[in-house]
Amino acid sequence: MAYFLREFVEAGGLMSYGPNILDVFRQVGVYTGQILKGAKPGDLPVVQSTKFELVINLQTARLLGIEVPNALQLLADEVIE
């Protein structure tokens, strides 16, 4: 019911909370650029995602008989009606 990627929620899952994939891909590009410029991969710092998103699918919640509190909906980055 809870997933780590928003795509699962867009496909019908209830909710997801996880890193923003576009932000992750951007960081991969930064790392790749540094390596192509000669940096050693072992010397690069480990970077964790800092941008996370909460997505809720209210259609699925209704089908499951779950009432999502308004407070949680307000915290969500996206609510699918």
JSON list of N, CA and C in Angstrom, two decimals:
[
{"chain": "A", "resi": 1, "resn": "MET", "atom": "N", "xyz": [0.81, -1.19, 0.00]},
{"chain": "A", "resi": 1, "resn": "MET", "atom": "CA", "xyz": [0.00, 0.00, 0.00]},
{"chain": "A", "resi": 1, "resn": "MET", "atom": "C", "xyz": [0.85, 1.26, 0.00]},
{"chain": "A", "resi": 2, "resn": "ALA", "atom": "N", "xyz": [1.96, 1.27, 0.71]},
{"chain": "A", "resi": 2, "resn": "ALA", "atom": "CA", "xyz": [2.84, 2.43, 0.73]},
{"chain": "A", "resi": 2, "resn": "ALA", "atom": "C", "xyz": [4.07, 2.09, -0.11]},
{"chain": "A", "resi": 3, "resn": "TYR", "atom": "N", "xyz": [4.44, 3.00, -0.98]},
{"chain": "A", "resi": 3, "resn": "TYR", "atom": "CA", "xyz": [5.53, 2.77, -1.92]},
{"chain": "A", "resi": 3, "resn": "TYR", "atom": "C", "xyz": [6.59, 3.85, -1.79]},
{"chain": "A", "resi": 4, "resn": "PHE", "atom": "N", "xyz": [7.72, 3.65, -2.46]},
{"chain": "A", "resi": 4, "resn": "PHE", "atom": "CA", "xyz": [8.80, 4.62, -2.39]},
{"chain": "A", "resi": 4, "resn": "PHE", "atom": "C", "xyz": [8.89, 5.48, -3.66]},
{"chain": "A", "resi": 5, "resn": "LEU", "atom": "N", "xyz": [8.13, 5.14, -4.69]},
{"chain": "A", "resi": 5, "resn": "LEU", "atom": "CA", "xyz": [8.13, 5.93, -5.92]},
{"chain": "A", "resi": 5, "resn": "LEU", "atom": "C", "xyz": [6.71, 6.39, -6.24]},
{"chain": "A", "resi": 6, "resn": "ARG", "atom": "N", "xyz": [6.58, 7.62, -6.70]},
{"chain": "A", "resi": 6, "resn": "ARG", "atom": "CA", "xyz": [5.29, 8.20, -7.03]},
{"chain": "A", "resi": 6, "resn": "ARG", "atom": "C", "xyz": [4.61, 7.47, -8.19]},
{"chain": "A", "resi": 7, "resn": "GLU", "atom": "N", "xyz": [5.37, 6.84, -9.06]},
{"chain": "A", "resi": 7, "resn": "GLU", "atom": "CA", "xyz": [4.80, 6.14, -10.20]},
{"chain": "A", "resi": 7, "resn": "GLU", "atom": "C", "xyz": [3.85, 5.02, -9.78]},
{"chain": "A", "resi": 8, "resn": "PHE", "atom": "N", "xyz": [4.14, 4.38, -8.66]},
{"chain": "A", "resi": 8, "resn": "PHE", "atom": "CA", "xyz": [3.25, 3.33, -8.15]},
{"chain": "A", "resi": 8, "resn": "PHE", "atom": "C", "xyz": [1.90, 3.92, -7.74]},
{"chain": "A", "resi": 9, "resn": "VAL", "atom": "N", "xyz": [1.91, 5.11, -7.18]},
{"chain": "A", "resi": 9, "resn": "VAL", "atom": "CA", "xyz": [0.67, 5.76, -6.76]},
{"chain": "A", "resi": 9, "resn": "VAL", "atom": "C", "xyz": [-0.11, 6.22, -7.99]},
{"chain": "A", "resi": 10, "resn": "GLU", "atom": "N", "xyz": [0.59, 6.71, -8.99]},
{"chain": "A", "resi": 10, "resn": "GLU", "atom": "CA", "xyz": [-0.07, 7.13, -10.23]},
{"chain": "A", "resi": 10, "resn": "GLU", "atom": "C", "xyz": [-0.73, 5.93, -10.92]},
{"chain": "A", "resi": 11, "resn": "ALA", "atom": "N", "xyz": [-0.18, 4.73, -10.68]},
{"chain": "A", "resi": 11, "resn": "ALA", "atom": "CA", "xyz": [-0.73, 3.51, -11.27]},
{"chain": "A", "resi": 11, "resn": "ALA", "atom": "C", "xyz": [-1.83, 2.87, -10.41]},
{"chain": "A", "resi": 12, "resn": "GLY", "atom": "N", "xyz": [-2.14, 3.49, -9.25]},
{"chain": "A", "resi": 12, "resn": "GLY", "atom": "CA", "xyz": [-3.23, 2.98, -8.44]},
{"chain": "A", "resi": 12, "resn": "GLY", "atom": "C", "xyz": [-2.89, 2.66, -7.00]},
{"chain": "A", "resi": 13, "resn": "GLY", "atom": "N", "xyz": [-1.63, 2.83, -6.60]},
{"chain": "A", "resi": 13, "resn": "GLY", "atom": "CA", "xyz": [-1.25, 2.59, -5.21]},
{"chain": "A", "resi": 13, "resn": "GLY", "atom": "C", "xyz": [-1.82, 3.65, -4.29]},
{"chain": "A", "resi": 14, "resn": "LEU", "atom": "N", "xyz": [-1.82, 3.39, -3.00]},
{"chain": "A", "resi": 14, "resn": "LEU", "atom": "CA", "xyz": [-2.43, 4.31, -2.04]},
{"chain": "A", "resi": 14, "resn": "LEU", "atom": "C", "xyz": [-1.57, 5.54, -1.79]},
{"chain": "A", "resi": 15, "resn": "MET", "atom": "N", "xyz": [-0.31, 5.37, -1.44]},
{"chain": "A", "resi": 15, "resn": "MET", "atom": "CA", "xyz": [0.54, 6.52, -1.17]},
{"chain": "A", "resi": 15, "resn": "MET", "atom": "C", "xyz": [2.00, 6.15, -1.33]},
{"chain": "A", "resi": 16, "resn": "SER", "atom": "N", "xyz": [2.82, 7.18, -1.50]},
{"chain": "A", "resi": 16, "resn": "SER", "atom": "CA", "xyz": [4.25, 6.97, -1.58]},
{"chain": "A", "resi": 16, "resn": "SER", "atom": "C", "xyz": [4.96, 8.09, -0.84]},
{"chain": "A", "resi": 17, "resn": "TYR", "atom": "N", "xyz": [6.10, 7.73, -0.27]},
{"chain": "A", "resi": 17, "resn": "TYR", "atom": "CA", "xyz": [6.98, 8.72, 0.34]},
{"chain": "A", "resi": 17, "resn": "TYR", "atom": "C", "xyz": [8.39, 8.29, 0.02]},
{"chain": "A", "resi": 18, "resn": "GLY", "atom": "N", "xyz": [9.09, 9.11, -0.73]},
{"chain": "A", "resi": 18, "resn": "GLY", "atom": "CA", "xyz": [10.44, 8.74, -1.13]},
{"chain": "A", "resi": 18, "resn": "GLY", "atom": "C", "xyz": [11.13, 9.89, -1.81]},
{"chain": "A", "resi": 19, "resn": "PRO", "atom": "N", "xyz": [12.35, 9.65, -2.25]},
{"chain": "A", "resi": 19, "resn": "PRO", "atom": "CA", "xyz": [13.13, 10.71, -2.88]},
{"chain": "A", "resi": 19, "resn": "PRO", "atom": "C", "xyz": [12.52, 11.14, -4.21]},
{"chain": "A", "resi": 20, "resn": "ASN", "atom": "N", "xyz": [12.73, 12.39, -4.55]},
{"chain": "A", "resi": 20, "resn": "ASN", "atom": "CA", "xyz": [12.31, 12.92, -5.83]},
{"chain": "A", "resi": 20, "resn": "ASN", "atom": "C", "xyz": [13.26, 12.36, -6.88]},
{"chain": "A", "resi": 21, "resn": "ILE", "atom": "N", "xyz": [12.75, 11.57, -7.80]},
{"chain": "A", "resi": 21, "resn": "ILE", "atom": "CA", "xyz": [13.59, 10.87, -8.78]},
{"chain": "A", "resi": 21, "resn": "ILE", "atom": "C", "xyz": [14.36, 11.85, -9.67]},
{"chain": "A", "resi": 22, "resn": "LEU", "atom": "N", "xyz": [13.74, 12.95, -10.03]},
{"chain": "A", "resi": 22, "resn": "LEU", "atom": "CA", "xyz": [14.45, 13.93, -10.86]},
{"chain": "A", "resi": 22, "resn": "LEU", "atom": "C", "xyz": [15.66, 14.50, -10.13]},
{"chain": "A", "resi": 23, "resn": "ASP", "atom": "N", "xyz": [15.52, 14.69, -8.82]},
{"chain": "A", "resi": 23, "resn": "ASP", "atom": "CA", "xyz": [16.64, 15.18, -8.01]},
{"chain": "A", "resi": 23, "resn": "ASP", "atom": "C", "xyz": [17.76, 14.13, -7.95]},
{"chain": "A", "resi": 24, "resn": "VAL", "atom": "N", "xyz": [17.35, 12.86, -7.85]},
{"chain": "A", "resi": 24, "resn": "VAL", "atom": "CA", "xyz": [18.34, 11.77, -7.82]},
{"chain": "A", "resi": 24, "resn": "VAL", "atom": "C", "xyz": [19.10, 11.72, -9.15]},
{"chain": "A", "resi": 25, "resn": "PHE", "atom": "N", "xyz": [18.38, 11.82, -10.27]},
{"chain": "A", "resi": 25, "resn": "PHE", "atom": "CA", "xyz": [19.03, 11.79, -11.58]},
{"chain": "A", "resi": 25, "resn": "PHE", "atom": "C", "xyz": [19.96, 12.99, -11.76]},
{"chain": "A", "resi": 26, "resn": "ARG", "atom": "N", "xyz": [19.57, 14.14, -11.23]},
{"chain": "A", "resi": 26, "resn": "ARG", "atom": "CA", "xyz": [20.43, 15.32, -11.32]},
{"chain": "A", "resi": 26, "resn": "ARG", "atom": "C", "xyz": [21.74, 15.07, -10.58]},
{"chain": "A", "resi": 27, "resn": "GLN", "atom": "N", "xyz": [21.63, 14.46, -9.39]},
{"chain": "A", "resi": 27, "resn": "GLN", "atom": "CA", "xyz": [22.85, 14.17, -8.62]},
{"chain": "A", "resi": 27, "resn": "GLN", "atom": "C", "xyz": [23.72, 13.15, -9.33]},
{"chain": "A", "resi": 28, "resn": "VAL", "atom": "N", "xyz": [23.11, 12.16, -9.99]},
{"chain": "A", "resi": 28, "resn": "VAL", "atom": "CA", "xyz": [23.89, 11.19, -10.77]},
{"chain": "A", "resi": 28, "resn": "VAL", "atom": "C", "xyz": [24.65, 11.91, -11.88]},
{"chain": "A", "resi": 29, "resn": "GLY", "atom": "N", "xyz": [24.01, 12.89, -12.51]},
{"chain": "A", "resi": 29, "resn": "GLY", "atom": "CA", "xyz": [24.67, 13.66, -13.55]},
{"chain": "A", "resi": 29, "resn": "GLY", "atom": "C", "xyz": [25.86, 14.45, -13.02]},
{"chain": "A", "resi": 30, "resn": "VAL", "atom": "N", "xyz": [25.70, 15.02, -11.83]},
{"chain": "A", "resi": 30, "resn": "VAL", "atom": "CA", "xyz": [26.80, 15.77, -11.20]},
{"chain": "A", "resi": 30, "resn": "VAL", "atom": "C", "xyz": [27.97, 14.83, -10.93]},
{"chain": "A", "resi": 31, "resn": "TYR", "atom": "N", "xyz": [27.68, 13.66, -10.37]},
{"chain": "A", "resi": 31, "resn": "TYR", "atom": "CA", "xyz": [28.74, 12.68, -10.10]},
{"chain": "A", "resi": 31, "resn": "TYR", "atom": "C", "xyz": [29.43, 12.24, -11.38]},
{"chain": "A", "resi": 32, "resn": "THR", "atom": "N", "xyz": [28.64, 11.95, -12.40]},
{"chain": "A", "resi": 32, "resn": "THR", "atom": "CA", "xyz": [29.20, 11.51, -13.68]},
{"chain": "A", "resi": 32, "resn": "THR", "atom": "C", "xyz": [30.12, 12.58, -14.25]},
{"chain": "A", "resi": 33, "resn": "GLY", "atom": "N", "xyz": [29.69, 13.83, -14.19]},
{"chain": "A", "resi": 33, "resn": "GLY", "atom": "CA", "xyz": [30.52, 14.93, -14.68]},
{"chain": "A", "resi": 33, "resn": "GLY", "atom": "C", "xyz": [31.83, 15.02, -13.93]},
{"chain": "A", "resi": 34, "resn": "GLN", "atom": "N", "xyz": [31.80, 14.85, -12.62]},
{"chain": "A", "resi": 34, "resn": "GLN", "atom": "CA", "xyz": [33.03, 14.91, -11.83]},
{"chain": "A", "resi": 34, "resn": "GLN", "atom": "C", "xyz": [33.97, 13.76, -12.19]},
{"chain": "A", "resi": 35, "resn": "ILE", "atom": "N", "xyz": [33.40, 12.58, -12.40]},
{"chain": "A", "resi": 35, "resn": "ILE", "atom": "CA", "xyz": [34.24, 11.42, -12.77]},
{"chain": "A", "resi": 35, "resn": "ILE", "atom": "C", "xyz": [34.84, 11.62, -14.15]},
{"chain": "A", "resi": 36, "resn": "LEU", "atom": "N", "xyz": [34.05, 12.13, -15.08]},
{"chain": "A", "resi": 36, "resn": "LEU", "atom": "CA", "xyz": [34.58, 12.37, -16.43]},
{"chain": "A", "resi": 36, "resn": "LEU", "atom": "C", "xyz": [35.66, 13.44, -16.45]},
{"chain": "A", "resi": 37, "resn": "LYS", "atom": "N", "xyz": [35.66, 14.31, -15.46]},
{"chain": "A", "resi": 37, "resn": "LYS", "atom": "CA", "xyz": [36.68, 15.35, -15.35]},
{"chain": "A", "resi": 37, "resn": "LYS", "atom": "C", "xyz": [37.91, 14.87, -14.60]},
{"chain": "A", "resi": 38, "resn": "GLY", "atom": "N", "xyz": [37.90, 13.58, -14.16]},
{"chain": "A", "resi": 38, "resn": "GLY", "atom": "CA", "xyz": [39.09, 13.00, -13.56]},
{"chain": "A", "resi": 38, "resn": "GLY", "atom": "C", "xyz": [38.99, 12.66, -12.08]},
{"chain": "A", "resi": 39, "resn": "ALA", "atom": "N", "xyz": [37.89, 12.95, -11.44]},
{"chain": "A", "resi": 39, "resn": "ALA", "atom": "CA", "xyz": [37.76, 12.62, -10.02]},
{"chain": "A", "resi": 39, "resn": "ALA", "atom": "C", "xyz": [37.68, 11.10, -9.85]},
{"chain": "A", "resi": 40, "resn": "LYS", "atom": "N", "xyz": [38.26, 10.61, -8.78]},
{"chain": "A", "resi": 40, "resn": "LYS", "atom": "CA", "xyz": [38.18, 9.19, -8.48]},
{"chain": "A", "resi": 40, "resn": "LYS", "atom": "C", "xyz": [36.86, 8.92, -7.77]},
{"chain": "A", "resi": 41, "resn": "PRO", "atom": "N", "xyz": [36.11, 7.93, -8.21]},
{"chain": "A", "resi": 41, "resn": "PRO", "atom": "CA", "xyz": [34.82, 7.64, -7.58]},
{"chain": "A", "resi": 41, "resn": "PRO", "atom": "C", "xyz": [34.91, 7.42, -6.08]},
{"chain": "A", "resi": 42, "resn": "GLY", "atom": "N", "xyz": [35.99, 6.81, -5.62]},
{"chain": "A", "resi": 42, "resn": "GLY", "atom": "CA", "xyz": [36.17, 6.55, -4.20]},
{"chain": "A", "resi": 42, "resn": "GLY", "atom": "C", "xyz": [36.39, 7.81, -3.38]},
{"chain": "A", "resi": 43, "resn": "ASP", "atom": "N", "xyz": [36.80, 8.89, -4.05]},
{"chain": "A", "resi": 43, "resn": "ASP", "atom": "CA", "xyz": [37.04, 10.15, -3.35]},
{"chain": "A", "resi": 43, "resn": "ASP", "atom": "C", "xyz": [35.80, 11.03, -3.26]},
{"chain": "A", "resi": 44, "resn": "LEU", "atom": "N", "xyz": [34.76, 10.68, -4.00]},
{"chain": "A", "resi": 44, "resn": "LEU", "atom": "CA", "xyz": [33.54, 11.49, -3.99]},
{"chain": "A", "resi": 44, "resn": "LEU", "atom": "C", "xyz": [32.73, 11.19, -2.73]},
{"chain": "A", "resi": 45, "resn": "PRO", "atom": "N", "xyz": [32.14, 12.20, -2.13]},
{"chain": "A", "resi": 45, "resn": "PRO", "atom": "CA", "xyz": [31.35, 11.97, -0.92]},
{"chain": "A", "resi": 45, "resn": "PRO", "atom": "C", "xyz": [30.04, 11.24, -1.24]},
{"chain": "A", "resi": 46, "resn": "VAL", "atom": "N", "xyz": [29.56, 10.51, -0.25]},
{"chain": "A", "resi": 46, "resn": "VAL", "atom": "CA", "xyz": [28.25, 9.87, -0.37]},
{"chain": "A", "resi": 46, "resn": "VAL", "atom": "C", "xyz": [27.20, 10.93, -0.09]},
{"chain": "A", "resi": 47, "resn": "VAL", "atom": "N", "xyz": [26.27, 11.08, -1.01]},
{"chain": "A", "resi": 47, "resn": "VAL", "atom": "CA", "xyz": [25.23, 12.10, -0.87]},
{"chain": "A", "resi": 47, "resn": "VAL", "atom": "C", "xyz": [23.89, 11.40, -0.81]},
{"chain": "A", "resi": 48, "resn": "GLN", "atom": "N", "xyz": [23.11, 11.73, 0.22]},
{"chain": "A", "resi": 48, "resn": "GLN", "atom": "CA", "xyz": [21.76, 11.18, 0.33]},
{"chain": "A", "resi": 48, "resn": "GLN", "atom": "C", "xyz": [20.78, 12.21, -0.19]},
{"chain": "A", "resi": 49, "resn": "SER", "atom": "N", "xyz": [19.66, 11.75, -0.65]},
{"chain": "A", "resi": 49, "resn": "SER", "atom": "CA", "xyz": [18.62, 12.65, -1.14]},
{"chain": "A", "resi": 49, "resn": "SER", "atom": "C", "xyz": [18.17, 13.59, -0.03]},
{"chain": "A", "resi": 50, "resn": "THR", "atom": "N", "xyz": [17.90, 14.81, -0.42]},
{"chain": "A", "resi": 50, "resn": "THR", "atom": "CA", "xyz": [17.41, 15.79, 0.55]},
{"chain": "A", "resi": 50, "resn": "THR", "atom": "C", "xyz": [16.00, 16.23, 0.22]},
{"chain": "A", "resi": 51, "resn": "LYS", "atom": "N", "xyz": [15.53, 15.90, -0.98]},
{"chain": "A", "resi": 51, "resn": "LYS", "atom": "CA", "xyz": [14.20, 16.29, -1.39]},
{"chain": "A", "resi": 51, "resn": "LYS", "atom": "C", "xyz": [13.32, 15.04, -1.47]},
{"chain": "A", "resi": 52, "resn": "PHE", "atom": "N", "xyz": [12.37, 14.94, -0.56]},
{"chain": "A", "resi": 52, "resn": "PHE", "atom": "CA", "xyz": [11.44, 13.82, -0.53]},
{"chain": "A", "resi": 52, "resn": "PHE", "atom": "C", "xyz": [10.04, 14.33, -0.84]},
{"chain": "A", "resi": 53, "resn": "GLU", "atom": "N", "xyz": [9.19, 13.44, -1.35]},
{"chain": "A", "resi": 53, "resn": "GLU", "atom": "CA", "xyz": [7.83, 13.85, -1.68]},
{"chain": "A", "resi": 53, "resn": "GLU", "atom": "C", "xyz": [6.83, 12.81, -1.21]},
{"chain": "A", "resi": 54, "resn": "LEU", "atom": "N", "xyz": [5.68, 13.32, -0.77]},
{"chain": "A", "resi": 54, "resn": "LEU", "atom": "CA", "xyz": [4.56, 12.50, -0.33]},
{"chain": "A", "resi": 54, "resn": "LEU", "atom": "C", "xyz": [3.44, 12.65, -1.35]},
{"chain": "A", "resi": 55, "resn": "VAL", "atom": "N", "xyz": [2.99, 11.52, -1.90]},
{"chain": "A", "resi": 55, "resn": "VAL", "atom": "CA", "xyz": [1.92, 11.52, -2.89]},
{"chain": "A", "resi": 55, "resn": "VAL", "atom": "C", "xyz": [0.82, 10.58, -2.38]},
{"chain": "A", "resi": 56, "resn": "ILE", "atom": "N", "xyz": [-0.42, 11.06, -2.43]},
{"chain": "A", "resi": 56, "resn": "ILE", "atom": "CA", "xyz": [-1.56, 10.29, -1.93]},
{"chain": "A", "resi": 56, "resn": "ILE", "atom": "C", "xyz": [-2.59, 10.14, -3.05]},
{"chain": "A", "resi": 57, "resn": "ASN", "atom": "N", "xyz": [-3.12, 8.94, -3.22]},
{"chain": "A", "resi": 57, "resn": "ASN", "atom": "CA", "xyz": [-4.15, 8.68, -4.21]},
{"chain": "A", "resi": 57, "resn": "ASN", "atom": "C", "xyz": [-5.49, 8.52, -3.49]},
{"chain": "A", "resi": 58, "resn": "LEU", "atom": "N", "xyz": [-6.32, 9.56, -3.55]},
{"chain": "A", "resi": 58, "resn": "LEU", "atom": "CA", "xyz": [-7.60, 9.53, -2.85]},
{"chain": "A", "resi": 58, "resn": "LEU", "atom": "C", "xyz": [-8.60, 8.57, -3.50]},
{"chain": "A", "resi": 59, "resn": "GLN", "atom": "N", "xyz": [-8.48, 8.33, -4.79]},
{"chain": "A", "resi": 59, "resn": "GLN", "atom": "CA", "xyz": [-9.35, 7.36, -5.46]},
{"chain": "A", "resi": 59, "resn": "GLN", "atom": "C", "xyz": [-9.16, 5.98, -4.84]},
{"chain": "A", "resi": 60, "resn": "THR", "atom": "N", "xyz": [-7.91, 5.59, -4.67]},
{"chain": "A", "resi": 60, "resn": "THR", "atom": "CA", "xyz": [-7.61, 4.29, -4.08]},
{"chain": "A", "resi": 60, "resn": "THR", "atom": "C", "xyz": [-8.06, 4.24, -2.63]},
{"chain": "A", "resi": 61, "resn": "ALA", "atom": "N", "xyz": [-7.85, 5.33, -1.91]},
{"chain": "A", "resi": 61, "resn": "ALA", "atom": "CA", "xyz": [-8.28, 5.38, -0.51]},
{"chain": "A", "resi": 61, "resn": "ALA", "atom": "C", "xyz": [-9.79, 5.16, -0.40]},
{"chain": "A", "resi": 62, "resn": "ARG", "atom": "N", "xyz": [-10.56, 5.81, -1.28]},
{"chain": "A", "resi": 62, "resn": "ARG", "atom": "CA", "xyz": [-12.01, 5.63, -1.27]},
{"chain": "A", "resi": 62, "resn": "ARG", "atom": "C", "xyz": [-12.39, 4.19, -1.57]},
{"chain": "A", "resi": 63, "resn": "LEU", "atom": "N", "xyz": [-11.74, 3.57, -2.54]},
{"chain": "A", "resi": 63, "resn": "LEU", "atom": "CA", "xyz": [-12.03, 2.18, -2.89]},
{"chain": "A", "resi": 63, "resn": "LEU", "atom": "C", "xyz": [-11.72, 1.22, -1.74]},
{"chain": "A", "resi": 64, "resn": "LEU", "atom": "N", "xyz": [-10.72, 1.57, -0.94]},
{"chain": "A", "resi": 64, "resn": "LEU", "atom": "CA", "xyz": [-10.34, 0.73, 0.20]},
{"chain": "A", "resi": 64, "resn": "LEU", "atom": "C", "xyz": [-11.12, 1.08, 1.46]},
{"chain": "A", "resi": 65, "resn": "GLY", "atom": "N", "xyz": [-11.91, 2.13, 1.40]},
{"chain": "A", "resi": 65, "resn": "GLY", "atom": "CA", "xyz": [-12.68, 2.55, 2.56]},
{"chain": "A", "resi": 65, "resn": "GLY", "atom": "C", "xyz": [-11.84, 3.27, 3.60]},
{"chain": "A", "resi": 66, "resn": "ILE", "atom": "N", "xyz": [-10.77, 3.90, 3.16]},
{"chain": "A", "resi": 66, "resn": "ILE", "atom": "CA", "xyz": [-9.87, 4.62, 4.06]},
{"chain": "A", "resi": 66, "resn": "ILE", "atom": "C", "xyz": [-10.13, 6.12, 3.93]},
{"chain": "A", "resi": 67, "resn": "GLU", "atom": "N", "xyz": [-10.28, 6.79, 5.05]},
{"chain": "A", "resi": 67, "resn": "GLU", "atom": "CA", "xyz": [-10.44, 8.24, 5.03]},
{"chain": "A", "resi": 67, "resn": "GLU", "atom": "C", "xyz": [-9.09, 8.87, 5.37]},
{"chain": "A", "resi": 68, "resn": "VAL", "atom": "N", "xyz": [-8.56, 9.63, 4.44]},
{"chain": "A", "resi": 68, "resn": "VAL", "atom": "CA", "xyz": [-7.27, 10.29, 4.64]},
{"chain": "A", "resi": 68, "resn": "VAL", "atom": "C", "xyz": [-7.53, 11.64, 5.30]},
{"chain": "A", "resi": 69, "resn": "PRO", "atom": "N", "xyz": [-6.98, 11.88, 6.49]},
{"chain": "A", "resi": 69, "resn": "PRO", "atom": "CA", "xyz": [-7.22, 13.14, 7.19]},
{"chain": "A", "resi": 69, "resn": "PRO", "atom": "C", "xyz": [-6.77, 14.35, 6.36]},
{"chain": "A", "resi": 70, "resn": "ASN", "atom": "N", "xyz": [-7.50, 15.45, 6.51]},
{"chain": "A", "resi": 70, "resn": "ASN", "atom": "CA", "xyz": [-7.15, 16.67, 5.79]},
{"chain": "A", "resi": 70, "resn": "ASN", "atom": "C", "xyz": [-5.74, 17.14, 6.12]},
{"chain": "A", "resi": 71, "resn": "ALA", "atom": "N", "xyz": [-5.33, 16.97, 7.37]},
{"chain": "A", "resi": 71, "resn": "ALA", "atom": "CA", "xyz": [-3.99, 17.40, 7.77]},
{"chain": "A", "resi": 71, "resn": "ALA", "atom": "C", "xyz": [-2.92, 16.67, 6.96]},
{"chain": "A", "resi": 72, "resn": "LEU", "atom": "N", "xyz": [-3.13, 15.39, 6.69]},
{"chain": "A", "resi": 72, "resn": "LEU", "atom": "CA", "xyz": [-2.18, 14.62, 5.89]},
{"chain": "A", "resi": 72, "resn": "LEU", "atom": "C", "xyz": [-2.22, 15.06, 4.43]},
{"chain": "A", "resi": 73, "resn": "GLN", "atom": "N", "xyz": [-3.41, 15.35, 3.94]},
{"chain": "A", "resi": 73, "resn": "GLN", "atom": "CA", "xyz": [-3.54, 15.83, 2.56]},
{"chain": "A", "resi": 73, "resn": "GLN", "atom": "C", "xyz": [-2.82, 17.16, 2.36]},
{"chain": "A", "resi": 74, "resn": "LEU", "atom": "N", "xyz": [-2.87, 18.02, 3.38]},
{"chain": "A", "resi": 74, "resn": "LEU", "atom": "CA", "xyz": [-2.20, 19.32, 3.29]},
{"chain": "A", "resi": 74, "resn": "LEU", "atom": "C", "xyz": [-0.68, 19.17, 3.29]},
{"chain": "A", "resi": 75, "resn": "LEU", "atom": "N", "xyz": [-0.18, 18.13, 3.93]},
{"chain": "A", "resi": 75, "resn": "LEU", "atom": "CA", "xyz": [1.27, 17.90, 3.97]},
{"chain": "A", "resi": 75, "resn": "LEU", "atom": "C", "xyz": [1.78, 17.29, 2.67]},
{"chain": "A", "resi": 76, "resn": "ALA", "atom": "N", "xyz": [0.90, 16.66, 1.91]},
{"chain": "A", "resi": 76, "resn": "ALA", "atom": "CA", "xyz": [1.30, 15.95, 0.70]},
{"chain": "A", "resi": 76, "resn": "ALA", "atom": "C", "xyz": [1.77, 16.92, -0.38]},
{"chain": "A", "resi": 77, "resn": "ASP", "atom": "N", "xyz": [2.77, 16.48, -1.14]},
{"chain": "A", "resi": 77, "resn": "ASP", "atom": "CA", "xyz": [3.24, 17.26, -2.28]},
{"chain": "A", "resi": 77, "resn": "ASP", "atom": "C", "xyz": [2.24, 17.19, -3.42]},
{"chain": "A", "resi": 78, "resn": "GLU", "atom": "N", "xyz": [1.53, 16.05, -3.52]},
{"chain": "A", "resi": 78, "resn": "GLU", "atom": "CA", "xyz": [0.51, 15.89, -4.55]},
{"chain": "A", "resi": 78, "resn": "GLU", "atom": "C", "xyz": [-0.58, 14.95, -4.03]},
{"chain": "A", "resi": 79, "resn": "VAL", "atom": "N", "xyz": [-1.82, 15.33, -4.31]},
{"chain": "A", "resi": 79, "resn": "VAL", "atom": "CA", "xyz": [-2.97, 14.50, -3.97]},
{"chain": "A", "resi": 79, "resn": "VAL", "atom": "C", "xyz": [-3.69, 14.19, -5.28]},
{"chain": "A", "resi": 80, "resn": "ILE", "atom": "N", "xyz": [-3.81, 12.91, -5.59]},
{"chain": "A", "resi": 80, "resn": "ILE", "atom": "CA", "xyz": [-4.49, 12.48, -6.80]},
{"chain": "A", "resi": 80, "resn": "ILE", "atom": "C", "xyz": [-5.95, 12.27, -6.44]},
{"chain": "A", "resi": 81, "resn": "GLU", "atom": "N", "xyz": [-6.84, 13.02, -7.09]},
{"chain": "A", "resi": 81, "resn": "GLU", "atom": "CA", "xyz": [-8.27, 12.97, -6.77]},
{"chain": "A", "resi": 81, "resn": "GLU", "atom": "C", "xyz": [-8.93, 11.80, -7.46]}
]
